[in-house]
Amino acid sequence: MEGLCPLLPRKENEMSKLTKKQKKMQEMLEGFEQPSTAVDAIKKLQEISKELSKFNETVECHMRLGIDVRQADQQIRSTVVLPAGLGKTVRVCVIAKGAKATEAKDAGADYAGAEEIIDKISGGWFEFDTLIATPDCMGMLGKLGRVLGPKGLMPNPKTGTVTMDVAKAVKDAKAGKVEFRADKQGMIHCPIGKVQFEEADLVKNYATLADAILRAKPSSAKGTFVKSVYLSTTMGPGIKLDPKTFAAEVKELV
């Protein structure tokens, strides 16, 4: 898959260029049939990580979609709450005033406020992972667009981070809400949890994400929607899934 380099068989003289870890990965992948099912891919990634990794790697899903991202009606950007979460603590900051700031704190927000929070961000403070704002406070955030935008932190109604229901937005973010968005190449890269999760939880998270992407298919997209799918870990190989059976497998797993 473009942009992802799974370990593939190499010629004998190329094997010497591999590290010991890469050679061991090659050995552990020998005889493993690809394209694989998602369930088998997750099992293999957990097996490899347990043997070779010294930390709890993130499991990632990579998809190449058959969309024309130059067309406004084929942009894909949405969010989904993963049922088993992401395996990390999400720090949530809410830009809101008065009762809404109190509501956000009561729902579990790490930080909540208006002008004082914006002043801190203007000064270079970014001790949060998700930024939520009420619509009436978005005007104050406008001047920070050039700073927040490149970091992927600018609140957006499409991702549910501009809302009056701040309590729900905070709870969703804490529960494992992730954003998926097609890039300029029509690729989606998204985490689905930690490799040390229970296998069933990773499968459930993967199926939930994949189902949400399938549901987000633009009506104007023609031909094959999912061109390729790979599952990988932070430092592990990419394992190819079969795009022809992808939708049917997701339907079974959801």
PDB file of N, CA and C in Angstrom, residues 70-114:
ATOM      1  N   ARG A  70     -10.499  16.094  -4.625  1.00  0.00           N
ATOM      2  CA  ARG A  70     -10.581  17.452  -5.178  1.00  0.00           C
ATOM      3  C   ARG A  70     -12.028  17.909  -5.268  1.00  0.00           C
ATOM      4  N   GLN A  71     -12.947  16.957  -5.180  1.00  0.00           N
ATOM      5  CA  GLN A  71     -14.365  17.289  -5.254  1.00  0.00           C
ATOM      6  C   GLN A  71     -14.905  17.547  -3.840  1.00  0.00           C
ATOM      7  N   ALA A  72     -15.576  18.688  -3.689  1.00  0.00           N
ATOM      8  CA  ALA A  72     -16.077  19.065  -2.365  1.00  0.00           C
ATOM      9  C   ALA A  72     -17.042  18.039  -1.786  1.00  0.00           C
ATOM     10  N   ASP A  73     -17.811  17.379  -2.669  1.00  0.00           N
ATOM     11  CA  ASP A  73     -18.794  16.415  -2.170  1.00  0.00           C
ATOM     12  C   ASP A  73     -18.206  15.026  -1.920  1.00  0.00           C
ATOM     13  N   GLN A  74     -16.879  14.901  -2.072  1.00  0.00           N
ATOM     14  CA  GLN A  74     -16.236  13.620  -1.775  1.00  0.00           C
ATOM     15  C   GLN A  74     -15.215  13.740  -0.633  1.00  0.00           C
ATOM     16  N   GLN A  75     -15.309  14.821   0.116  1.00  0.00           N
ATOM     17  CA  GLN A  75     -14.470  14.967   1.299  1.00  0.00           C
ATOM     18  C   GLN A  75     -15.024  14.064   2.402  1.00  0.00           C
ATOM     19  N   ILE A  76     -14.153  13.350   3.072  1.00  0.00           N
ATOM     20  CA  ILE A  76     -14.593  12.490   4.170  1.00  0.00           C
ATOM     21  C   ILE A  76     -13.932  12.945   5.462  1.00  0.00           C
ATOM     22  N   ARG A  77     -14.752  13.363   6.405  1.00  0.00           N
ATOM     23  CA  ARG A  77     -14.261  13.779   7.722  1.00  0.00           C
ATOM     24  C   ARG A  77     -15.373  13.567   8.737  1.00  0.00           C
ATOM     25  N   SER A  78     -15.114  12.731   9.717  1.00  0.00           N
ATOM     26  CA  SER A  78     -16.125  12.465  10.731  1.00  0.00           C
ATOM     27  C   SER A  78     -15.448  11.913  11.980  1.00  0.00           C
ATOM     28  N   THR A  79     -16.244  11.502  12.926  1.00  0.00           N
ATOM     29  CA  THR A  79     -15.717  10.938  14.170  1.00  0.00           C
ATOM     30  C   THR A  79     -16.495   9.689  14.542  1.00  0.00           C
ATOM     31  N   VAL A  80     -15.897   8.888  15.402  1.00  0.00           N
ATOM     32  CA  VAL A  80     -16.568   7.695  15.907  1.00  0.00           C
ATOM     33  C   VAL A  80     -16.011   7.407  17.300  1.00  0.00           C
ATOM     34  N   VAL A  81     -16.869   6.939  18.190  1.00  0.00           N
ATOM     35  CA  VAL A  81     -16.431   6.562  19.535  1.00  0.00           C
ATOM     36  C   VAL A  81     -16.101   5.078  19.529  1.00  0.00           C
ATOM     37  N   LEU A  82     -14.846   4.743  19.787  1.00  0.00           N
ATOM     38  CA  LEU A  82     -14.426   3.341  19.815  1.00  0.00           C
ATOM     39  C   LEU A  82     -14.904   2.696  21.119  1.00  0.00           C
ATOM     40  N   PRO A  83     -15.606   1.581  21.029  1.00  0.00           N
ATOM     41  CA  PRO A  83     -16.223   0.976  22.225  1.00  0.00           C
ATOM     42  C   PRO A  83     -15.246   0.599  23.328  1.00  0.00           C
ATOM     43  N   ALA A  84     -14.011   0.246  22.957  1.00  0.00           N
ATOM     44  CA  ALA A  84     -13.026  -0.141  23.977  1.00  0.00           C
ATOM     45  C   ALA A  84     -12.041   0.982  24.273  1.00  0.00           C
ATOM     46  N   GLY A  85     -12.307   2.173  23.717  1.00  0.00           N
ATOM     47  CA  GLY A  85     -11.418   3.305  23.962  1.00  0.00           C
ATOM     48  C   GLY A  85     -10.093   3.175  23.237  1.00  0.00           C
ATOM     49  N   LEU A  86      -9.170   4.087  23.564  1.00  0.00           N
ATOM     50  CA  LEU A  86      -7.856   4.106  22.909  1.00  0.00           C
ATOM     51  C   LEU A  86      -6.726   3.672  23.833  1.00  0.00           C
ATOM     52  N   GLY A  87      -7.054   3.420  25.086  1.00  0.00           N
ATOM     53  CA  GLY A  87      -6.010   2.972  26.001  1.00  0.00           C
ATOM     54  C   GLY A  87      -5.101   4.088  26.480  1.00  0.00           C
ATOM     55  N   LYS A  88      -5.573   5.323  26.423  1.00  0.00           N
ATOM     56  CA  LYS A  88      -4.778   6.433  26.921  1.00  0.00           C
ATOM     57  C   LYS A  88      -5.698   7.472  27.548  1.00  0.00           C
ATOM     58  N   THR A  89      -5.117   8.292  28.417  1.00  0.00           N
ATOM     59  CA  THR A  89      -5.868   9.362  29.058  1.00  0.00           C
ATOM     60  C   THR A  89      -5.936  10.549  28.105  1.00  0.00           C
ATOM     61  N   VAL A  90      -7.143  10.978  27.794  1.00  0.00           N
ATOM     62  CA  VAL A  90      -7.343  12.110  26.884  1.00  0.00           C
ATOM     63  C   VAL A  90      -7.597  13.367  27.709  1.00  0.00           C
ATOM     64  N   ARG A  91      -6.746  14.371  27.515  1.00  0.00           N
ATOM     65  CA  ARG A  91      -6.897  15.648  28.229  1.00  0.00           C
ATOM     66  C   ARG A  91      -7.819  16.554  27.410  1.00  0.00           C
ATOM     67  N   VAL A  92      -8.916  16.975  28.020  1.00  0.00           N
ATOM     68  CA  VAL A  92      -9.934  17.755  27.302  1.00  0.00           C
ATOM     69  C   VAL A  92      -9.990  19.180  27.839  1.00  0.00           C
ATOM     70  N   CYS A  93      -9.952  20.132  26.919  1.00  0.00           N
ATOM     71  CA  CYS A  93     -10.062  21.544  27.262  1.00  0.00           C
ATOM     72  C   CYS A  93     -11.319  22.103  26.591  1.00  0.00           C
ATOM     73  N   VAL A  94     -12.108  22.849  27.339  1.00  0.00           N
ATOM     74  CA  VAL A  94     -13.354  23.400  26.806  1.00  0.00           C
ATOM     75  C   VAL A  94     -13.343  24.923  26.905  1.00  0.00           C
ATOM     76  N   ILE A  95     -13.632  25.576  25.784  1.00  0.00           N
ATOM     77  CA  ILE A  95     -13.764  27.027  25.762  1.00  0.00           C
ATOM     78  C   ILE A  95     -15.249  27.350  25.880  1.00  0.00           C
ATOM     79  N   ALA A  96     -15.654  27.811  27.038  1.00  0.00           N
ATOM     80  CA  ALA A  96     -17.062  28.098  27.304  1.00  0.00           C
ATOM     81  C   ALA A  96     -17.156  29.091  28.459  1.00  0.00           C
ATOM     82  N   LYS A  97     -18.313  29.709  28.580  1.00  0.00           N
ATOM     83  CA  LYS A  97     -18.516  30.707  29.627  1.00  0.00           C
ATOM     84  C   LYS A  97     -19.562  30.252  30.635  1.00  0.00           C
ATOM     85  N   GLY A  98     -19.440  30.763  31.835  1.00  0.00           N
ATOM     86  CA  GLY A  98     -20.473  30.579  32.857  1.00  0.00           C
ATOM     87  C   GLY A  98     -20.904  29.157  33.105  1.00  0.00           C
ATOM     88  N   ALA A  99     -22.222  28.942  32.969  1.00  0.00           N
ATOM     89  CA  ALA A  99     -22.807  27.636  33.285  1.00  0.00           C
ATOM     90  C   ALA A  99     -22.249  26.531  32.395  1.00  0.00           C
ATOM     91  N   LYS A 100     -21.929  26.848  31.139  1.00  0.00           N
ATOM     92  CA  LYS A 100     -21.401  25.841  30.220  1.00  0.00           C
ATOM     93  C   LYS A 100     -19.995  25.411  30.628  1.00  0.00           C
ATOM     94  N   ALA A 101     -19.205  26.326  31.164  1.00  0.00           N
ATOM     95  CA  ALA A 101     -17.873  25.969  31.668  1.00  0.00           C
ATOM     96  C   ALA A 101     -18.007  25.047  32.874  1.00  0.00           C
ATOM     97  N   THR A 102     -18.982  25.359  33.729  1.00  0.00           N
ATOM     98  CA  THR A 102     -19.237  24.512  34.901  1.00  0.00           C
ATOM     99  C   THR A 102     -19.719  23.132  34.468  1.00  0.00           C
ATOM    100  N   GLU A 103     -20.591  23.091  33.481  1.00  0.00           N
ATOM    101  CA  GLU A 103     -21.103  21.829  32.948  1.00  0.00           C
ATOM    102  C   GLU A 103     -19.962  20.971  32.410  1.00  0.00           C
ATOM    103  N   ALA A 104     -19.021  21.613  31.712  1.00  0.00           N
ATOM    104  CA  ALA A 104     -17.872  20.891  31.150  1.00  0.00           C
ATOM    105  C   ALA A 104     -17.006  20.290  32.256  1.00  0.00           C
ATOM    106  N   LYS A 105     -16.753  21.065  33.312  1.00  0.00           N
ATOM    107  CA  LYS A 105     -15.937  20.571  34.428  1.00  0.00           C
ATOM    108  C   LYS A 105     -16.633  19.408  35.130  1.00  0.00           C
ATOM    109  N   ASP A 106     -17.947  19.534  35.306  1.00  0.00           N
ATOM    110  CA  ASP A 106     -18.713  18.465  35.962  1.00  0.00           C
ATOM    111  C   ASP A 106     -18.703  17.176  35.139  1.00  0.00           C
ATOM    112  N   ALA A 107     -18.573  17.317  33.811  1.00  0.00           N
ATOM    113  CA  ALA A 107     -18.562  16.146  32.921  1.00  0.00           C
ATOM    114  C   ALA A 107     -17.189  15.505  32.825  1.00  0.00           C
ATOM    115  N   GLY A 108     -16.185  16.163  33.424  1.00  0.00           N
ATOM    116  CA  GLY A 108     -14.849  15.567  33.432  1.00  0.00           C
ATOM    117  C   GLY A 108     -13.789  16.299  32.641  1.00  0.00           C
ATOM    118  N   ALA A 109     -14.105  17.501  32.130  1.00  0.00           N
ATOM    119  CA  ALA A 109     -13.102  18.270  31.382  1.00  0.00           C
ATOM    120  C   ALA A 109     -11.927  18.610  32.292  1.00  0.00           C
ATOM    121  N   ASP A 110     -10.725  18.550  31.739  1.00  0.00           N
ATOM    122  CA  ASP A 110      -9.530  18.875  32.518  1.00  0.00           C
ATOM    123  C   ASP A 110      -9.378  20.377  32.713  1.00  0.00           C
ATOM    124  N   TYR A 111      -9.804  21.130  31.702  1.00  0.00           N
ATOM    125  CA  TYR A 111      -9.726  22.589  31.761  1.00  0.00           C
ATOM    126  C   TYR A 111     -11.001  23.161  31.137  1.00  0.00           C
ATOM    127  N   ALA A 112     -11.496  24.252  31.688  1.00  0.00           N
ATOM    128  CA  ALA A 112     -12.673  24.904  31.124  1.00  0.00           C
ATOM    129  C   ALA A 112     -12.651  26.375  31.476  1.00  0.00           C
ATOM    130  N   GLY A 113     -12.986  27.204  30.512  1.00  0.00           N
ATOM    131  CA  GLY A 113     -12.983  28.641  30.725  1.00  0.00           C
ATOM    132  C   GLY A 113     -13.053  29.347  29.384  1.00  0.00           C
ATOM    133  N   ALA A 114     -12.911  30.651  29.400  1.00  0.00           N
ATOM    134  CA  ALA A 114     -13.010  31.416  28.158  1.00  0.00           C
ATOM    135  C   ALA A 114     -11.737  32.230  27.926  1.00  0.00           C
TER     136      ALA A 114
END
